[in-house]
XYZ file of C-alpha atoms in Angstrom:
416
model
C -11.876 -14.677 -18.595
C -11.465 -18.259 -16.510
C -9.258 -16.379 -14.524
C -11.797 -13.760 -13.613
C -14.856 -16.048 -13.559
C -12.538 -18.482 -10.900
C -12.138 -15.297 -8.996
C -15.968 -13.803 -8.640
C -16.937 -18.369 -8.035
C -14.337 -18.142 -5.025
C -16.087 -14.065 -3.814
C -19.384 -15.929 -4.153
C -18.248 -18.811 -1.758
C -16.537 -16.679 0.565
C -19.516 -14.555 1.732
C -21.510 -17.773 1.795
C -19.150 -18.750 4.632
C -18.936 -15.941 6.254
C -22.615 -15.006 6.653
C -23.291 -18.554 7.472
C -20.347 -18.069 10.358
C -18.483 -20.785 9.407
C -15.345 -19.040 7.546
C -12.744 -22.107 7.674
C -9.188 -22.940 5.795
C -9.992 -24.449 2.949
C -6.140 -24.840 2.339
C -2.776 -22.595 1.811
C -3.734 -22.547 -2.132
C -6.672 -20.120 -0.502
C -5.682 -16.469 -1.782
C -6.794 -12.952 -1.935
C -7.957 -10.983 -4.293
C -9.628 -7.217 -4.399
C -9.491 -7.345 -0.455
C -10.687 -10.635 0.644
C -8.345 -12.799 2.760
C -7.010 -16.291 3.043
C -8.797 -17.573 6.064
C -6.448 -19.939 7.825
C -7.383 -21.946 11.210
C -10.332 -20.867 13.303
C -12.633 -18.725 12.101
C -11.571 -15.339 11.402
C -13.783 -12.496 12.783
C -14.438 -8.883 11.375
C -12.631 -6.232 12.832
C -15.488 -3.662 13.484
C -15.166 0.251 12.112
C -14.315 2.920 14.702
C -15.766 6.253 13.442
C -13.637 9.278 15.185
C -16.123 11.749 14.931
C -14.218 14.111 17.405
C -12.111 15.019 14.444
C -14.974 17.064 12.745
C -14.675 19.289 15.155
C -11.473 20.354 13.576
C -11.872 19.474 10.283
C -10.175 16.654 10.176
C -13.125 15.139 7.340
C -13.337 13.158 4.688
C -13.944 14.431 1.367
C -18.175 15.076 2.064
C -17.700 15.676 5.567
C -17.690 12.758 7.389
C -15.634 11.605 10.136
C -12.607 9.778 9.473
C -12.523 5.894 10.688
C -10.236 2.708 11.142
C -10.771 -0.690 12.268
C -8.776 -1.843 15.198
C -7.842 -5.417 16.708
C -6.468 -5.168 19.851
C -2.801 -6.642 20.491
C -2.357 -10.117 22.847
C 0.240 -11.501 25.234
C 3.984 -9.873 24.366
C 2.382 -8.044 21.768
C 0.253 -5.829 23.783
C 2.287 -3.001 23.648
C 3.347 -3.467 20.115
C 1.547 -1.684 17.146
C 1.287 -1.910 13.488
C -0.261 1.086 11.851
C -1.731 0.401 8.695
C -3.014 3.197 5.382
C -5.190 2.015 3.223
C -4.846 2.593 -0.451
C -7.147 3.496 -3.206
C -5.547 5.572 -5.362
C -6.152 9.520 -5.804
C -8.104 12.505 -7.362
C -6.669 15.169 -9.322
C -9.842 17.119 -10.245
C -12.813 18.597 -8.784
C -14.593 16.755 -11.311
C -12.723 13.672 -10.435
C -12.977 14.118 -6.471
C -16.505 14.706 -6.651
C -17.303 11.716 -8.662
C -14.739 9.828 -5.259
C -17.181 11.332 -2.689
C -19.659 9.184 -3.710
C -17.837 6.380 -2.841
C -16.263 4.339 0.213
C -12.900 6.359 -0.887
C -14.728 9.984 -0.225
C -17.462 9.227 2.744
C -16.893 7.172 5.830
C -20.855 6.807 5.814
C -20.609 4.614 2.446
C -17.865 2.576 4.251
C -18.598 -1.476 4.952
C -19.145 -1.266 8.844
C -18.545 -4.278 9.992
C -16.782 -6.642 7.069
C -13.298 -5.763 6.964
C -10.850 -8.768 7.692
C -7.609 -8.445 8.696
C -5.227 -10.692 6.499
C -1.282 -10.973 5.888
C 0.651 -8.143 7.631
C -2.043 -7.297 9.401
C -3.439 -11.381 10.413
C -3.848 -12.417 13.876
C -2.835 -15.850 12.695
C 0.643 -16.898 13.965
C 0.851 -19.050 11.023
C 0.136 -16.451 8.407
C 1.570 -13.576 10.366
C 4.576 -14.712 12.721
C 6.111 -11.557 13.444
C 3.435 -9.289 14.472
C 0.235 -11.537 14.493
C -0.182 -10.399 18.508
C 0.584 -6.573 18.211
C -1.680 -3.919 18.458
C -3.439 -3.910 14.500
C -4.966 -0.795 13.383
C -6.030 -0.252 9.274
C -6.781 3.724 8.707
C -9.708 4.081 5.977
C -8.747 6.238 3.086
C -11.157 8.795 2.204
C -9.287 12.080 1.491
C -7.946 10.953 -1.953
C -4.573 12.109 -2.012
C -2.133 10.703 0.480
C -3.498 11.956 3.572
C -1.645 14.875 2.709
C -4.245 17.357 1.503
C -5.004 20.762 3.072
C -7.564 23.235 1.574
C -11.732 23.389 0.950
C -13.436 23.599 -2.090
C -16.832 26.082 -1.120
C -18.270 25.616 -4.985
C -18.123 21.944 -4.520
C -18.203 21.392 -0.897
C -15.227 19.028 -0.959
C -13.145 18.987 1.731
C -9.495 18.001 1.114
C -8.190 17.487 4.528
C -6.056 14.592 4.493
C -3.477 15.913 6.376
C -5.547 16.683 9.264
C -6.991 13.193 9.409
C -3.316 11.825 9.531
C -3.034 14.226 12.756
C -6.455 13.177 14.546
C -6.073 10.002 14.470
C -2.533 9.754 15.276
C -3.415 11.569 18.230
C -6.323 9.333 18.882
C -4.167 6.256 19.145
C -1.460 7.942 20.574
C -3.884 8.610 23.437
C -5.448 5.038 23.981
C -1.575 3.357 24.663
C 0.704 3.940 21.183
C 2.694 6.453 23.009
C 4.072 4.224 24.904
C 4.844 1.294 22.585
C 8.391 -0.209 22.408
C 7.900 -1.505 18.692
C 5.783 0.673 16.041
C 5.069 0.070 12.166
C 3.709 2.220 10.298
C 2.873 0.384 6.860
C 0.258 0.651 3.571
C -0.290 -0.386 0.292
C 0.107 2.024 -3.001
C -1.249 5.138 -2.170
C -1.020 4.093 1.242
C 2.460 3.222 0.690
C 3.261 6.657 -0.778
C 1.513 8.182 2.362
C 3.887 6.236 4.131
C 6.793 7.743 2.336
C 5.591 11.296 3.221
C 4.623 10.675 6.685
C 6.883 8.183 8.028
C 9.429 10.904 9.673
C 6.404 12.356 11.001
C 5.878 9.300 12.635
C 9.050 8.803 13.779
C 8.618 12.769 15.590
C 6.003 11.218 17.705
C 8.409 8.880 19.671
C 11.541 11.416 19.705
C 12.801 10.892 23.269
C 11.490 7.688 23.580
C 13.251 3.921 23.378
C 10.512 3.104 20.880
C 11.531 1.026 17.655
C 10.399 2.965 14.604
C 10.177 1.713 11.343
C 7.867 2.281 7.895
C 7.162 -0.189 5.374
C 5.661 0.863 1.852
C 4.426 -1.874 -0.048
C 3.691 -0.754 -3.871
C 4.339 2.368 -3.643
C 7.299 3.541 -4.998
C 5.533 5.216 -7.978
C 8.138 6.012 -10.678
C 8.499 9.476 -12.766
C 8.380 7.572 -15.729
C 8.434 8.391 -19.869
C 5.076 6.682 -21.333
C 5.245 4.612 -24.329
C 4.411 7.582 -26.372
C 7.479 9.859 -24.898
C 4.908 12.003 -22.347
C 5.149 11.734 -18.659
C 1.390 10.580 -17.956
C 1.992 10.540 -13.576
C 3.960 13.291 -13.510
C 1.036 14.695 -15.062
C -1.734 13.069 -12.961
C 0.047 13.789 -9.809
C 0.226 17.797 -10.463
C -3.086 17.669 -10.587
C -3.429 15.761 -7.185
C -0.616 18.133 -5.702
C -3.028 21.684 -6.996
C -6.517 20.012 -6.405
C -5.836 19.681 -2.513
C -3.305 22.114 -1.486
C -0.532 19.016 -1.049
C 2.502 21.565 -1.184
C 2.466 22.743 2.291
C 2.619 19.030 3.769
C 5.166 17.534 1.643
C 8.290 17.368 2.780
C 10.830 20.058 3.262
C 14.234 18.176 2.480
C 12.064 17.685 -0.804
C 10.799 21.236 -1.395
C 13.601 23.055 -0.406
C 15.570 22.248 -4.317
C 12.254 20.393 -6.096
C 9.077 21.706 -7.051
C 5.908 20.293 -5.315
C 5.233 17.850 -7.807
C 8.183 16.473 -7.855
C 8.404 15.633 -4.269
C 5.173 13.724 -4.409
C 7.390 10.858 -6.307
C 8.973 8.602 -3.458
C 12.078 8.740 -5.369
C 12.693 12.388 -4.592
C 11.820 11.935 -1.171
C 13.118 8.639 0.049
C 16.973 9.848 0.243
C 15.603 12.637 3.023
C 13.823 10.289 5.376
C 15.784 9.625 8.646
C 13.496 6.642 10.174
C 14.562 3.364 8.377
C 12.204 2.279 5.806
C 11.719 -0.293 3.947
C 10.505 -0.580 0.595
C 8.293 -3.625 -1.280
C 7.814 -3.802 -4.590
C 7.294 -5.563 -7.951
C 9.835 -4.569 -10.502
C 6.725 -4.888 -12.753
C 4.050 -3.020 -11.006
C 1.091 -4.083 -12.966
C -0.572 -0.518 -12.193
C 2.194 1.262 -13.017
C 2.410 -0.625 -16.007
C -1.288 -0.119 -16.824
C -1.214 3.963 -16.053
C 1.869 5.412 -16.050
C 3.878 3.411 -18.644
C 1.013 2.588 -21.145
C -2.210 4.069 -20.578
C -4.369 4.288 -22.305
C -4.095 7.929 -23.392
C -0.479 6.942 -24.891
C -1.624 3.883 -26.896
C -4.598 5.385 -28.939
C -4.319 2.092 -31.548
C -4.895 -0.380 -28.545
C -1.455 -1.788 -29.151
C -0.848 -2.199 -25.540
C -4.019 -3.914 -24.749
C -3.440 -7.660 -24.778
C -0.391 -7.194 -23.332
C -1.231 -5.098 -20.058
C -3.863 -7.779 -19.213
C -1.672 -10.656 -20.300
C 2.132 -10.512 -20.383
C 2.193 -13.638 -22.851
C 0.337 -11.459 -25.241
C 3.758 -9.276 -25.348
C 5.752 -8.699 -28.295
C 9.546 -8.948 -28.582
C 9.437 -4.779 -28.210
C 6.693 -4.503 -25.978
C 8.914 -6.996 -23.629
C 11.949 -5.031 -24.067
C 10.132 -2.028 -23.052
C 8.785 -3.763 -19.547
C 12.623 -4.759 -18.888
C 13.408 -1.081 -19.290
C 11.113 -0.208 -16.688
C 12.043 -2.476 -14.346
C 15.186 -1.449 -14.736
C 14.745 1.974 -13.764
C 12.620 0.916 -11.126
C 16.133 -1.289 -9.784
C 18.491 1.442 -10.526
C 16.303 4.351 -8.609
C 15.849 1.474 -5.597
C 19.383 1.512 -5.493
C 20.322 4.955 -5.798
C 17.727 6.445 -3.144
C 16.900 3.735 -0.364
C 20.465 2.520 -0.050
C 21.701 6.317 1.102
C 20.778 4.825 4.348
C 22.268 1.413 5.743
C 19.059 0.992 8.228
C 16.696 0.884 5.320
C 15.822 -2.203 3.334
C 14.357 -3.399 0.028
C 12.566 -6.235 -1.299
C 12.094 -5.655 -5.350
C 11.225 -9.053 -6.845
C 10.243 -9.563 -10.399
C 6.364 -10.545 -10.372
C 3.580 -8.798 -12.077
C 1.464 -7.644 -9.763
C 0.604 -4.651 -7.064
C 0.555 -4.956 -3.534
C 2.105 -7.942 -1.131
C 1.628 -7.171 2.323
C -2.336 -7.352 2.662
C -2.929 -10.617 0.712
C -1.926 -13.774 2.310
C -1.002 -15.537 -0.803
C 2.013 -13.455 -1.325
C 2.983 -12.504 2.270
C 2.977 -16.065 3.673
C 1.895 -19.084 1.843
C 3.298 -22.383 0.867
C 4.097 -21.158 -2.258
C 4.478 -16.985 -1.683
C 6.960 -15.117 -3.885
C 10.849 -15.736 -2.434
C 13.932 -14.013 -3.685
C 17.043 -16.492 -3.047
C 14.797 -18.487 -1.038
C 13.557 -15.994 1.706
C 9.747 -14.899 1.297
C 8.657 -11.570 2.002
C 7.131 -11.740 5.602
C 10.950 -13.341 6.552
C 12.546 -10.451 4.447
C 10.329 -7.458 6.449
C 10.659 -9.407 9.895
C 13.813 -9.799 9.480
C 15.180 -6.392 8.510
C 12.359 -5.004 11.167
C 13.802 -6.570 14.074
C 17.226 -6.651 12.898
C 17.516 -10.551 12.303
C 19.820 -9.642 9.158
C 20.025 -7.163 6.283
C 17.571 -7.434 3.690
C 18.252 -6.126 0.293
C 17.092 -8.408 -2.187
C 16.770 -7.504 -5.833
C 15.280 -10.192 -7.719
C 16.768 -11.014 -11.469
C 14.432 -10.319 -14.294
C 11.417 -11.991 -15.693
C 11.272 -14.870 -16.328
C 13.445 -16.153 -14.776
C 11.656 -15.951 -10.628
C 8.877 -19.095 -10.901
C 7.896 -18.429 -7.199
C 5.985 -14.962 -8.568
C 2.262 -14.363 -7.718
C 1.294 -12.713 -11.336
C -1.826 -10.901 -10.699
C -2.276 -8.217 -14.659
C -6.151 -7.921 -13.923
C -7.550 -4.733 -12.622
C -7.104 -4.001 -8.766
C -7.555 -1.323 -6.598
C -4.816 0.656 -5.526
């Protein structure tokens, strides 16, 4: 509760400064949480919305019928003709019931999006301190409002939902391929959960657009290698949850064909089934304890009718000997699938360190702060620069809780 009252004190004091115009540093302790953003230096200014609405004209919609958006800050000096591509997350819906309840929401209508407030903040800062590597490039953060990956194709007439995620990837990769990404010498495509697993089933799609060109291509999915795991009560709760995402919008047609060709469609919504198939390097971030994953796939609620669970998915010091032993399990198979699918290729990388949390890239505290989660000393902006511009191989798999003290825990509820 201190925990979440410290974090709504700091929200409150945050919009104070930035309606007042005076968003400063307050120091590198400053962190984010549910989308707000370190503010480091000089003032950092809102990165306005860009609605495409030339995309309705071919469906490309979100899930009432709105166009699709994304906020843009231009690139600077060397990085001019350098671009980082960035999906939001926000995790999915695998019901009409579900999706309608989503189209009321910033996740299902660009018209219910913020249109001016969205900061740009670790990965995607235009702070050289916070963001070294690619603080100058070409920024661009796609809005997520098709609820399944960008990867949806189909219409719902009862409903009126449109599930065209696939065709908003298109438009508005064409858009900024248009306005100078075409000819780009380094590209990153990058996001954050479902973002990250839209990564994983776009990024050779990505890489098509360059084919013939000396462009550098790489993809970065931070928290999104989603595991086909057993629940606590022996079911397979995200297996489950992502069939119905995969039926709901007509996913099968987009996914993947060195997936589909010997898995079912499900199946190859899973990064780990897809992963081993992808030709552009890639690079994968995540906590060996995803704190969603943890929270919905390996003890949700449905699986723990007694509430046995509950302490101890908000609080890992409320876990018992068993419950602990079942967490090391997981991250275990999360280590040993890491292994076994993004090592097939010696230009990917991986980053896998053993905090509780979800998500690394977007908030500054963990990307690129004094004290940011490190595995053998290297944090994780060094680890992705590094293995992005080919600085040295990165694959660092951290050793098991407790034993990393530079982790960012983070068990309360966040969006994905």
């Amino acid at each position: 509760m201190e925990k979440i009252m410290i974090a709504k004190l700091w929200e409150i004091f945050l919009m104070v400064l930035v309606f007042t115009g005076s968003a400063q540093a307050a120091a590198d302790g400053n962190m984010s949480r549910g989308g707000m953003r370190r503010l480091a230096g000089a003032p950092v200014a809102p990165v306005p919305i860009t609605l495409l609405t030339s995309a309705v004209g071919i469906g490309a919609v979100c899930m009432d019928g709105t166009p699709p958006a994304f906020h843009m800050d231009p690139g600077s000096g060397e990085g001019k003709n350098r671009w980082i591509v960035h999906l939001e997350g926000g995790s999915w819906c695998e019901s009409l019931g579900s999706c309608l309840y989503r189209k009321a929401s910033r996740l299902g209508s660009s018209d219910l999006m913020n249109k001016e407030l969205m900061y740009f903040g670790g990965i995607l800062s235009s702070s050289p301190a916070e963001n070294p590597d690619f603080f100058s490039w070409n920024r661009v953060m796609i809005r997520y409002c098709d609820g399944a990956s960008f990867a949806g194709e189909g219409y719902d007439a009862g409903t009126g939902l449109f599930f065209r995620g696939q065709r908003i990837w298109n438009a508005v990769m064409q858009h900024l391929l248009s306005i100078g990404m075409s000819s780009a010498d380094q590209v990153l495509l990058t996001g954050s959960s479902a973002g990250a697993l839209a990564v994983v089933l776009h990024c050779d799609q990505f890489g098509a657009f360059f084919a013939g060109r000396d462009t550098t291509v790489k993809c970065l999915a931070d928290a999104g290698f989603f595991l086909d795991a057993v629940n606590v009560a022996g079911g397979r709760t995200l297996r489950s949850y992502f069939g119905g995402v995969v039926a709901t919008h007509g996913v099968a047609q987009n996914l993947p064909t060195s997936c589909t060709d010997h898995l079912n469609a499900t199946s190859c919504f899973f990064p780990q089934n897809i992963i081993g198939g992808i030709d552009t390097p890639i690079f994968v971030l995540n906590a060996a304890y995803d704190t969603w994953q943890i929270r919905e796939s390996l003890a949700p609620d449905g699986a723990d009718p007694s509430g046995a669970w509950r302490a101890c998915k908000s609080n890992r010091l409320a876990c018992n000997e068993l419950q602990m032993n079942i967490l090391q399990a997981f991250r275990n198979q999360m280590v040993v699938t890491v292994l076994r699918v993004v090592s097939r290729s010696r230009s990917n990388g991986y980053f896998i360190n053993s905090c509780f949390t979800h998500g690394q890239t977007e908030n500054p505290a963990t990307w690129n702060a004094y004290d940011s989660p490190a595995i053998q000393n290297k944090t994780i902006w060094k680890s992705v620069g590094d293995w992005y511009f080919g600085r040295a191989e990165v694959r660092a798999i951290d050793c098991a809780y407790p034993c990393d003290y530079t982790c960012y825990h983070d068990m309360e509820d966040q969006l994905i």
